[in-house]
Structure formats: C-alpha cells, structure tokens
CSV table of C-alpha atoms and ligand atoms in Angstrom, one decimal:
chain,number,residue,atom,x,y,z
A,1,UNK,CA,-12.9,-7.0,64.6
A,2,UNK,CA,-15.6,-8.8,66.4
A,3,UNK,CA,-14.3,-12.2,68.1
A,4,UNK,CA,-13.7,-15.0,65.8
A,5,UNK,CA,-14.8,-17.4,68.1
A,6,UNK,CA,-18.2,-16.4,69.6
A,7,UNK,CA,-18.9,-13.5,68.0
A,8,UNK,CA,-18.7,-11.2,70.6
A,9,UNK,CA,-17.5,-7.2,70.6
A,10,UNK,CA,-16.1,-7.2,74.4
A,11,UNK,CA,-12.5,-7.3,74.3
A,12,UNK,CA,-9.3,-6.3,75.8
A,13,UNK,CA,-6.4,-5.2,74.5
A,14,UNK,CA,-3.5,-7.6,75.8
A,15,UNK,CA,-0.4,-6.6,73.6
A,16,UNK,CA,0.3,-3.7,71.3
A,17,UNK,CA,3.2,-3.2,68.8
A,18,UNK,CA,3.3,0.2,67.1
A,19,UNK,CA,5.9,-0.5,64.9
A,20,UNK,CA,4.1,-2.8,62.2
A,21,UNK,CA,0.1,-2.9,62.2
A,22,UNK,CA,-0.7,-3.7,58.8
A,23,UNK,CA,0.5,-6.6,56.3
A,24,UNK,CA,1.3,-5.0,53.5
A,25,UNK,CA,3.4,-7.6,51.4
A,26,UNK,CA,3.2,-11.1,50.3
A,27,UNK,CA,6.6,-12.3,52.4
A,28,UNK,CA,5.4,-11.7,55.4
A,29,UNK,CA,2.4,-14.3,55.1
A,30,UNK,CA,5.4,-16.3,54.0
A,31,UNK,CA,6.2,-19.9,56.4
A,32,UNK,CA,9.9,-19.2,56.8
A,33,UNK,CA,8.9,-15.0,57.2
A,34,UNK,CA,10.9,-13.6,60.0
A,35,UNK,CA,8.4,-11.0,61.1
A,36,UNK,CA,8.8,-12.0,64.6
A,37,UNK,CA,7.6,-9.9,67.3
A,38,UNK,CA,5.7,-7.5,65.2
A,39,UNK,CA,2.1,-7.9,65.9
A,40,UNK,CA,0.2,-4.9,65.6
A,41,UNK,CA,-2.6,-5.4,68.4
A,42,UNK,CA,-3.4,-8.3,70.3
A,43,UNK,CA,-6.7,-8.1,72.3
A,44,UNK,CA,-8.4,-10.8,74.4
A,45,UNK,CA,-12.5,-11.1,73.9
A,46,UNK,CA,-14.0,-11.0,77.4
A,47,UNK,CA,-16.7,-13.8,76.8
A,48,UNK,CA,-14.5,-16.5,75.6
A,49,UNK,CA,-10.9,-16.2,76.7
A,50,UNK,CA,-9.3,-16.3,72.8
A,51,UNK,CA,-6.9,-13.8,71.8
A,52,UNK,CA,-6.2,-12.6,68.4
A,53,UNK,CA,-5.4,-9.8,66.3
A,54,UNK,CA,-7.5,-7.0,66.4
A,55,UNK,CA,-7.3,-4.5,63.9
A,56,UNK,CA,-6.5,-6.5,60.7
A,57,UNK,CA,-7.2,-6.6,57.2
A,58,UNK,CA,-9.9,-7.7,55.2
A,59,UNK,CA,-10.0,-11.4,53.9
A,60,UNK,CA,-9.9,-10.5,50.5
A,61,UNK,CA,-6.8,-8.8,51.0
A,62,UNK,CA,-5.4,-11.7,53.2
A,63,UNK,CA,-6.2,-14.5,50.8
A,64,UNK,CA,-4.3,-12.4,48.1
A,65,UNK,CA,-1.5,-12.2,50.2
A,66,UNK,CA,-1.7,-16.1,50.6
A,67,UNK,CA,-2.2,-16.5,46.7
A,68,UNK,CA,1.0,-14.5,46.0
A,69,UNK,CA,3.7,-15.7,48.4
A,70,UNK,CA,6.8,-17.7,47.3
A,71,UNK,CA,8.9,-19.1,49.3
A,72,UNK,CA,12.3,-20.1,48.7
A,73,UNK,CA,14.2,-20.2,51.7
A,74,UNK,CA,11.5,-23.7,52.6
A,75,UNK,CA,12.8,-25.2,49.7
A,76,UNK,CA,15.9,-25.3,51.3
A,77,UNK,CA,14.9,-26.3,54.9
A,78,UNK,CA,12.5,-29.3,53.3
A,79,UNK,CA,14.7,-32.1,54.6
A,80,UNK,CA,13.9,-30.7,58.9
A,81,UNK,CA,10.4,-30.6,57.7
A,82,UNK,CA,9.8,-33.7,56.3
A,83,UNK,CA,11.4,-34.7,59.9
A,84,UNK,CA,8.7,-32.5,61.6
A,85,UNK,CA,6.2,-34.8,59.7
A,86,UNK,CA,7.3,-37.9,59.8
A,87,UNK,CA,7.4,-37.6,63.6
A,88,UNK,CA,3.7,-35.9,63.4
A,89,UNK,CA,2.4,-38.9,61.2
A,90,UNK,CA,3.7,-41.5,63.3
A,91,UNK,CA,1.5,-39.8,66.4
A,92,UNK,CA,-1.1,-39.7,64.1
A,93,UNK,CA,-0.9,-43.1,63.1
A,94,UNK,CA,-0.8,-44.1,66.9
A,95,UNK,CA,-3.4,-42.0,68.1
A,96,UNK,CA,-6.0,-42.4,65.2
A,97,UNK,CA,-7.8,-45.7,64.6
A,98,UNK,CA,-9.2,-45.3,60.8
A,99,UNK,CA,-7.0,-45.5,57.6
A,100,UNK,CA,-8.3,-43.7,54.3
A,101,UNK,CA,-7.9,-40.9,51.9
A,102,UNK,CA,-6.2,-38.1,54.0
A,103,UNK,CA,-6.9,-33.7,53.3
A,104,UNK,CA,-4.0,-32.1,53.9
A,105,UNK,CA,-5.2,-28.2,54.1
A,106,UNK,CA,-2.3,-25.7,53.1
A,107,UNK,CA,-0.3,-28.4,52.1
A,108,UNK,CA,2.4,-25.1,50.9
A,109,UNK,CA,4.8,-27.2,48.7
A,110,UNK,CA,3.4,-30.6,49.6
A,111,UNK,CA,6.0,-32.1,52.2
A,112,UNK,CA,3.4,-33.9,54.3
A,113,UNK,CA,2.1,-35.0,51.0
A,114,UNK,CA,5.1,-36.5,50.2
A,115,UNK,CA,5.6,-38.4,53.5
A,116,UNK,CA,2.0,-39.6,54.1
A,117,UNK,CA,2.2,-40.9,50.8
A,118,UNK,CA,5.4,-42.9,51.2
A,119,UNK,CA,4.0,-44.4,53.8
A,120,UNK,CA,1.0,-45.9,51.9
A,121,UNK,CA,-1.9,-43.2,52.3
A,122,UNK,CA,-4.2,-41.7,49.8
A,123,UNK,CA,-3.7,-38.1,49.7
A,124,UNK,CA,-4.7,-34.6,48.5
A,125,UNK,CA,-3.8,-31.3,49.2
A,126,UNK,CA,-5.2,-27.5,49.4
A,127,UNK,CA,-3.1,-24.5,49.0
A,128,UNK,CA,-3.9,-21.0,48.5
A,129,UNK,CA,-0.1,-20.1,46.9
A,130,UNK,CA,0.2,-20.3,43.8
A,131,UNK,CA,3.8,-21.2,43.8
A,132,UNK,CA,3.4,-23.4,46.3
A,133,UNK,CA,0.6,-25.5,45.0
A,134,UNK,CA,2.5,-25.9,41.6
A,135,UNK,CA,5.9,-27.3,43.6
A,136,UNK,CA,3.3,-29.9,45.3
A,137,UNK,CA,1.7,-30.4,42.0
A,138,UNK,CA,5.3,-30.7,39.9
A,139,UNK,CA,5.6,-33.4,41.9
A,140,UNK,CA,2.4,-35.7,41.1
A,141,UNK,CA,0.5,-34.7,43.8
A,142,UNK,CA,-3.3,-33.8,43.8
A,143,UNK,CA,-3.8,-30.4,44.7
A,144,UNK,CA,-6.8,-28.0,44.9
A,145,UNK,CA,-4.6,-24.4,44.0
A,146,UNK,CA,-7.7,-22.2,46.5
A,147,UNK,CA,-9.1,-22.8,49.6
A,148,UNK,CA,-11.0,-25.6,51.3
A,149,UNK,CA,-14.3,-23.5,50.2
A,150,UNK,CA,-13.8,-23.2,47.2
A,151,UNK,CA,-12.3,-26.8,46.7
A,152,UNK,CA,-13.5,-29.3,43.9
A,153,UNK,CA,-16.5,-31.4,44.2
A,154,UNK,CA,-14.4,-34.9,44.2
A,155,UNK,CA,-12.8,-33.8,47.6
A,156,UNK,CA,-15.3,-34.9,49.7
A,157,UNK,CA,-15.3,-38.2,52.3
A,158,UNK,CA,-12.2,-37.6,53.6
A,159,UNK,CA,-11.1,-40.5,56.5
A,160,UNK,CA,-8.5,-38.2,57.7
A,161,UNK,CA,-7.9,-34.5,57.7
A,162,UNK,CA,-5.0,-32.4,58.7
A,163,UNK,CA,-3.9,-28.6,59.1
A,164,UNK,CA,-0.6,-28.6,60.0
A,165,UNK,CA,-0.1,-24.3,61.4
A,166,UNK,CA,-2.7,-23.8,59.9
A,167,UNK,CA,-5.5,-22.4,61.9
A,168,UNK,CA,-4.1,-19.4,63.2
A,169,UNK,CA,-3.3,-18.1,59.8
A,170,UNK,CA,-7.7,-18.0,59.4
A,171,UNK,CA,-9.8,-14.8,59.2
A,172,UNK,CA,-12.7,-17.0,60.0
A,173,UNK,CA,-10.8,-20.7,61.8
A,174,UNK,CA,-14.4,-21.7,62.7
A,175,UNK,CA,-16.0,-21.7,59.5
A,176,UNK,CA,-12.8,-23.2,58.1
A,177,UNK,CA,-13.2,-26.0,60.5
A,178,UNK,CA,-16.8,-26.4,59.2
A,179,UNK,CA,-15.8,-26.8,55.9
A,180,UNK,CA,-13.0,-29.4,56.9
A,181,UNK,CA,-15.9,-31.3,58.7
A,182,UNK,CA,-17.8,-30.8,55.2
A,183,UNK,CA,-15.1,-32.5,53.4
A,184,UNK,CA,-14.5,-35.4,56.3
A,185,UNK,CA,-16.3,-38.8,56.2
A,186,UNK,CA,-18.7,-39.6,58.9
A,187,UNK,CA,-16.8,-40.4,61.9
A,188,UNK,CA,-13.2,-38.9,60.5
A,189,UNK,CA,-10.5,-37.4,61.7
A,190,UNK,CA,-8.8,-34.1,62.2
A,191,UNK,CA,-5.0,-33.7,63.2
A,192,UNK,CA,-3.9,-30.1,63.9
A,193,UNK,CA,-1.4,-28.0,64.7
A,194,UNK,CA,-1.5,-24.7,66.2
A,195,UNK,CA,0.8,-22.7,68.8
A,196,UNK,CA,-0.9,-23.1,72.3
A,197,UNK,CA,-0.2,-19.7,74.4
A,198,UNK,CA,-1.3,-21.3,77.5
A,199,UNK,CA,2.3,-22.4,78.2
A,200,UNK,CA,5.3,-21.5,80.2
A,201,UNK,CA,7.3,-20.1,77.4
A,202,UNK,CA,4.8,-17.7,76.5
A,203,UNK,CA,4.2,-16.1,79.7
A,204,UNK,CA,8.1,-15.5,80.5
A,205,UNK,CA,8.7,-14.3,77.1
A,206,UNK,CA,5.9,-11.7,76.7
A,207,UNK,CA,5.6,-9.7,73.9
A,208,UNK,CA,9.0,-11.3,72.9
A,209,UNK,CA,7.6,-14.5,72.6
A,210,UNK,CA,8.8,-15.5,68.3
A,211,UNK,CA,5.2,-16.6,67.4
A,212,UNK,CA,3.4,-13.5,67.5
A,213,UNK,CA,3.2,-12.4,64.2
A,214,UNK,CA,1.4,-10.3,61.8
A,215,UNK,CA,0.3,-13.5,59.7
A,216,UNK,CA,-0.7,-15.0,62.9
A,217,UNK,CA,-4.4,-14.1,63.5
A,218,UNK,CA,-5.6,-16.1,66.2
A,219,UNK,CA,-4.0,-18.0,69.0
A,220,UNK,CA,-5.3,-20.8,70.5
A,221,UNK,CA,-5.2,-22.6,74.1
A,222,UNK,CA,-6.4,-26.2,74.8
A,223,UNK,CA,-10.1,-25.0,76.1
A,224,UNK,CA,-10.5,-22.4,72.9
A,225,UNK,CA,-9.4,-24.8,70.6
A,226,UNK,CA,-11.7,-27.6,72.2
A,227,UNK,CA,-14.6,-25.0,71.9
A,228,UNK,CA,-13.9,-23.7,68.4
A,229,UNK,CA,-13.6,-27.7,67.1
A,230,UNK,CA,-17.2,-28.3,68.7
A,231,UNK,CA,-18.7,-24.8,67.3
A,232,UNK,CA,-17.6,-26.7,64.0
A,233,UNK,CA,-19.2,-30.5,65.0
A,234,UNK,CA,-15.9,-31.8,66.0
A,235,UNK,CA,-14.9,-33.1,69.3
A,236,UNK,CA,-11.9,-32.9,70.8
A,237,UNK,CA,-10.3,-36.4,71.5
A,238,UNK,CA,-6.5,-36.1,72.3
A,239,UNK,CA,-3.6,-33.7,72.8
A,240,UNK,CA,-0.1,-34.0,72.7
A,241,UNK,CA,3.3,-31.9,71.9
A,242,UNK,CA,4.5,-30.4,68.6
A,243,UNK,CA,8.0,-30.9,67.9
A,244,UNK,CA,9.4,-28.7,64.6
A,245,UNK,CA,12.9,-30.4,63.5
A,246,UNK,CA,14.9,-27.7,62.3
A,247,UNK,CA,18.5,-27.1,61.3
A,248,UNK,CA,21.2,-25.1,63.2
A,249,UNK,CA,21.3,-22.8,60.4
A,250,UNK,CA,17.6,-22.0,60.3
A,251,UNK,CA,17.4,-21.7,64.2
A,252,UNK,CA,19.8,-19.2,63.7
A,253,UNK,CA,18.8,-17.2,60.5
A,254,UNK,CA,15.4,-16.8,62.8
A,255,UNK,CA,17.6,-15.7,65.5
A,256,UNK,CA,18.9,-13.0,63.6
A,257,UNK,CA,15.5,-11.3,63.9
A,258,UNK,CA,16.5,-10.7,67.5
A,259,UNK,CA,20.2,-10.7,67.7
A,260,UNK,CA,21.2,-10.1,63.8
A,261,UNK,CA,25.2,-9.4,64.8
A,262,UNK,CA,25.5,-12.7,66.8
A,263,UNK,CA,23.2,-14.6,64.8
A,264,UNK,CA,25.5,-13.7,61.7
A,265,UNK,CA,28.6,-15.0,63.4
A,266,UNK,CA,27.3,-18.3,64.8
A,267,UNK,CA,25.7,-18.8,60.9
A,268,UNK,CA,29.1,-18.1,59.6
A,269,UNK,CA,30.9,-20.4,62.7
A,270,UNK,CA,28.4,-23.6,61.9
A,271,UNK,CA,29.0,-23.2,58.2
A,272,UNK,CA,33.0,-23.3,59.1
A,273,UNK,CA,32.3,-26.4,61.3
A,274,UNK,CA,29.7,-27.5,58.6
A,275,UNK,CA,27.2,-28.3,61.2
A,276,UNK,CA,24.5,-25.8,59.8
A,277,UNK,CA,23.2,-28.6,58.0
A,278,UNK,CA,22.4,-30.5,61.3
A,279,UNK,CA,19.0,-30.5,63.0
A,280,UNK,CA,17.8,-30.1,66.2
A,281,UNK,CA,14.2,-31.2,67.7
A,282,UNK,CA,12.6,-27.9,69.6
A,283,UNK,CA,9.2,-28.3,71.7
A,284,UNK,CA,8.8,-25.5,74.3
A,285,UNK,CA,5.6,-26.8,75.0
A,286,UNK,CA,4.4,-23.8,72.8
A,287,UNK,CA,3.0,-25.5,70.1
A,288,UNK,CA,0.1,-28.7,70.6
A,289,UNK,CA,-1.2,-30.8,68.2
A,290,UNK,CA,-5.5,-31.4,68.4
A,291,UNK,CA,-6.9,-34.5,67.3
A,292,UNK,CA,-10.6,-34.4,66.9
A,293,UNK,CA,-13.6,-36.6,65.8
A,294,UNK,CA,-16.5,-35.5,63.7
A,295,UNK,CA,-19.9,-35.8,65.9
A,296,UNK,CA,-21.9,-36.1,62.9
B,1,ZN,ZN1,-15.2,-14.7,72.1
C-alpha cells in the first residue's frame, strides 16, 4: 500500500504478525473486538515517519465490514463511555472558543451524541453500521447511516467537529479529514482522538502493545498527525491526554486476550465482590486528543 500520508512507496517494515493478516469478519472492525496483538504487518514509510498497516484490504471491503458490525457487548459498557465523554467534552468545552452545531463522525451508537446534547449542543452524527446508526437514531438523534462522503447536503457549516478513535480506522485519514473540513464552518473546530505511538508505553510493550490491531490502519504521533491535519487545511492548535473510563469487568474481559485463565478468575472474583460494575480512569499516555482549526 502506498503511504497514506504523503503518498510515497519507501517503507520499512517495523512489526510483523503471521498469525492473522487479513480481516475477514465483521467483529473484528467491532469497538469492544478483542483482536489485540494481531496486526498482520506494520511498516514505517521512510519520507514521513507514519506507520501503518501494510498489506490490507481494499476499501470497499473495509467499509462493508464497517456497515455490518453489531456490537453488543458496548451496549453494556455505555455508562464508562459516556464517562470517557463527558470528561472529553468538558476539555473541549475549555479548550475551544466557538459554540454551534457539532459533527460527530462514527458516532457508533450515539453516546457522545447523547452527552453533547444534554449539555445544550446542536448535534449530528455519521456512522457507517447499520446497527449502530439505528440505536443512535432509536434514540432521536440525527444521523447520516454512511460515511462523511457520502453524507447529506444539510450537513454542512459545522462549528464544531469531532472523531472520537476515529482516524486510525481510515483507508484514506487525509481525505477523510478534507471532507470533515468540507463539512466545518469557516474558522471551526476539530476534536480528535487517536492512539499516539510516540509514547513510553508503546516502546516497552512492543509488539504487545493492545492497540495494534487489524482494524487499526494507521497510527499516529503528534508531528504525523499535525502534518496530516495541514495536508487537509487544518492546523493543529492544542494537545492533551485521552483518558477512556472503563469498568473492572471490561478491563478484564480485554485482559483475557492475553491472560484468558486469570482474566476469567478475577471476572468471576469482581462479580462475587460485585465491583465489576466499577470504573477505573486509564491514560498511559498512549492515546492524545488533537484539536485543530480550519485555515480556510
Ligand atoms: Zn509517508
């Protein structure tokens, strides 16, 4: 695949996993999936630093992945995410000087929605599952069931626009970016998060580092995020953490990707103890949320 940044051929291979290369069903493009450390190849392009995965599959067969995944296990875990985004919207709110109608882009089942709108803004949403877009819409929200491309005329002049782990799911993250600048008001906003592999974590952990993933396309740092927001007419204005609030129970059903016997036995301990249902704040510094400014 040619680099999905610049364009260029030259690349490296950085990481390899033989023992899944290919997506081949709708629940591992899923948000709660727990194909961890299964990546196929990860390869680094020599011009502009960004990694991503390198073979994949074609867009068309991504975006039908996208279309068909359900998701019922983040049904469940909705109350730690609407945490996670009530914490993200008041940085937002702090960090960004204009009010408006808000974009959320892959809104999945509309828990952003739901928290941005309690707390007085006017918003939409795009989502590429079906499923997902009809929970979000089941609940009165307005939502484009596509992508941002292919989204309705009377999304347009957005104040604010957000992608909440968004970007690295992309085939294309810059010409997604244009379109979310298509779609922003003159002088608007985008908030976004993404995993930013220019961290501690990553290093130590290696190639058992959670986040690399099949659905995971491209990862960012802070400079090839900067440059793929400006290849899209946004500048970079601000950076800060990205703390996901998650329950003891989730932390551990992901753990059982790693360590399935223990993980079992510490799900079936918190349950006893009834403290699965509690949540815990992680930020390994892995993850970074971008807040940019339209140019034009
Ligand atoms: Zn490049």
């Amino acid at each position: 695949m040619p680099c999905p940044l610049c364009g260029g051929h030259d690349v490296v291979a950085v990481l390899r996993d033989t023992t899944a290369r290919r997506i081949t069903a709708a629940a591992t493009v899923a948000c709660t999936s727990r194909d961890h450390a299964r990546f196929g190849q990860i390869v680094a392009c020599r011009a502009c630093g960004i990694r991503f995965r390198s073979p994949r599959e074609d867009d068309e067969t991504i975006l039908s992945y996208y279309s068909a995944v359900e998701d019922p296990v983040y049904l469940e875990q909705e109350a730690a995410r609407r945490l996670t985004f009530g914490r993200a919207l008041v940085e937002l709110e702090a960090r960004v000087p204009i009010r408006g109608p808000l974009l959320d882009v892959g809104c999945y089942t509309g828990v952003f929605l739901d928290v941005a709108a309690a707390r007085g803004w006017d918003v939409r949403g795009v989502e590429p599952s079906r499923w997902a877009a009809g929970v979000a819409i089941s609940k009165g929200h307005r939502v484009h069931h596509g992508t941002l491309g292919g989204s309705p005329p009377a999304f347009r002049d957005f104040a604010v626009v957000t992608m909440w782990d968004t970007l690295e799911h992309y085939a294309d993250p810059v010409r997604e970016l244009r379109r979310a600048r298509e779609v922003a008001a003159r002088g608007g906003y985008l908030v976004l998060s993404t995993m930013n592999i220019d961290s501690a974590v990553v290093r130590l952990l290696g190639r058992r580092w959670p986040w690399y993933m099949r659905m995971h396309l491209a990862y960012f740092t802070p400079r090839t995020v900067r440059a793929a927001l400006a290849a899209a007419g946004w500048e970079m204005v601000d950076q800060s953490g990205y703390a996901h609030v998650v329950s003891w129970d989730y932390l551990l059903l992901k753990l059982g990707a790693y360590l399935p016997a223990a993980a079992r036995r510490l799900r079936a301990a918190a349950r006893r103890f009834r403290s699965g249902d509690r949540t815990i704040s992680v930020d390994l510094g892995d993850f970074m949320t971008v807040y940019a400014r339209a140019t034009t």
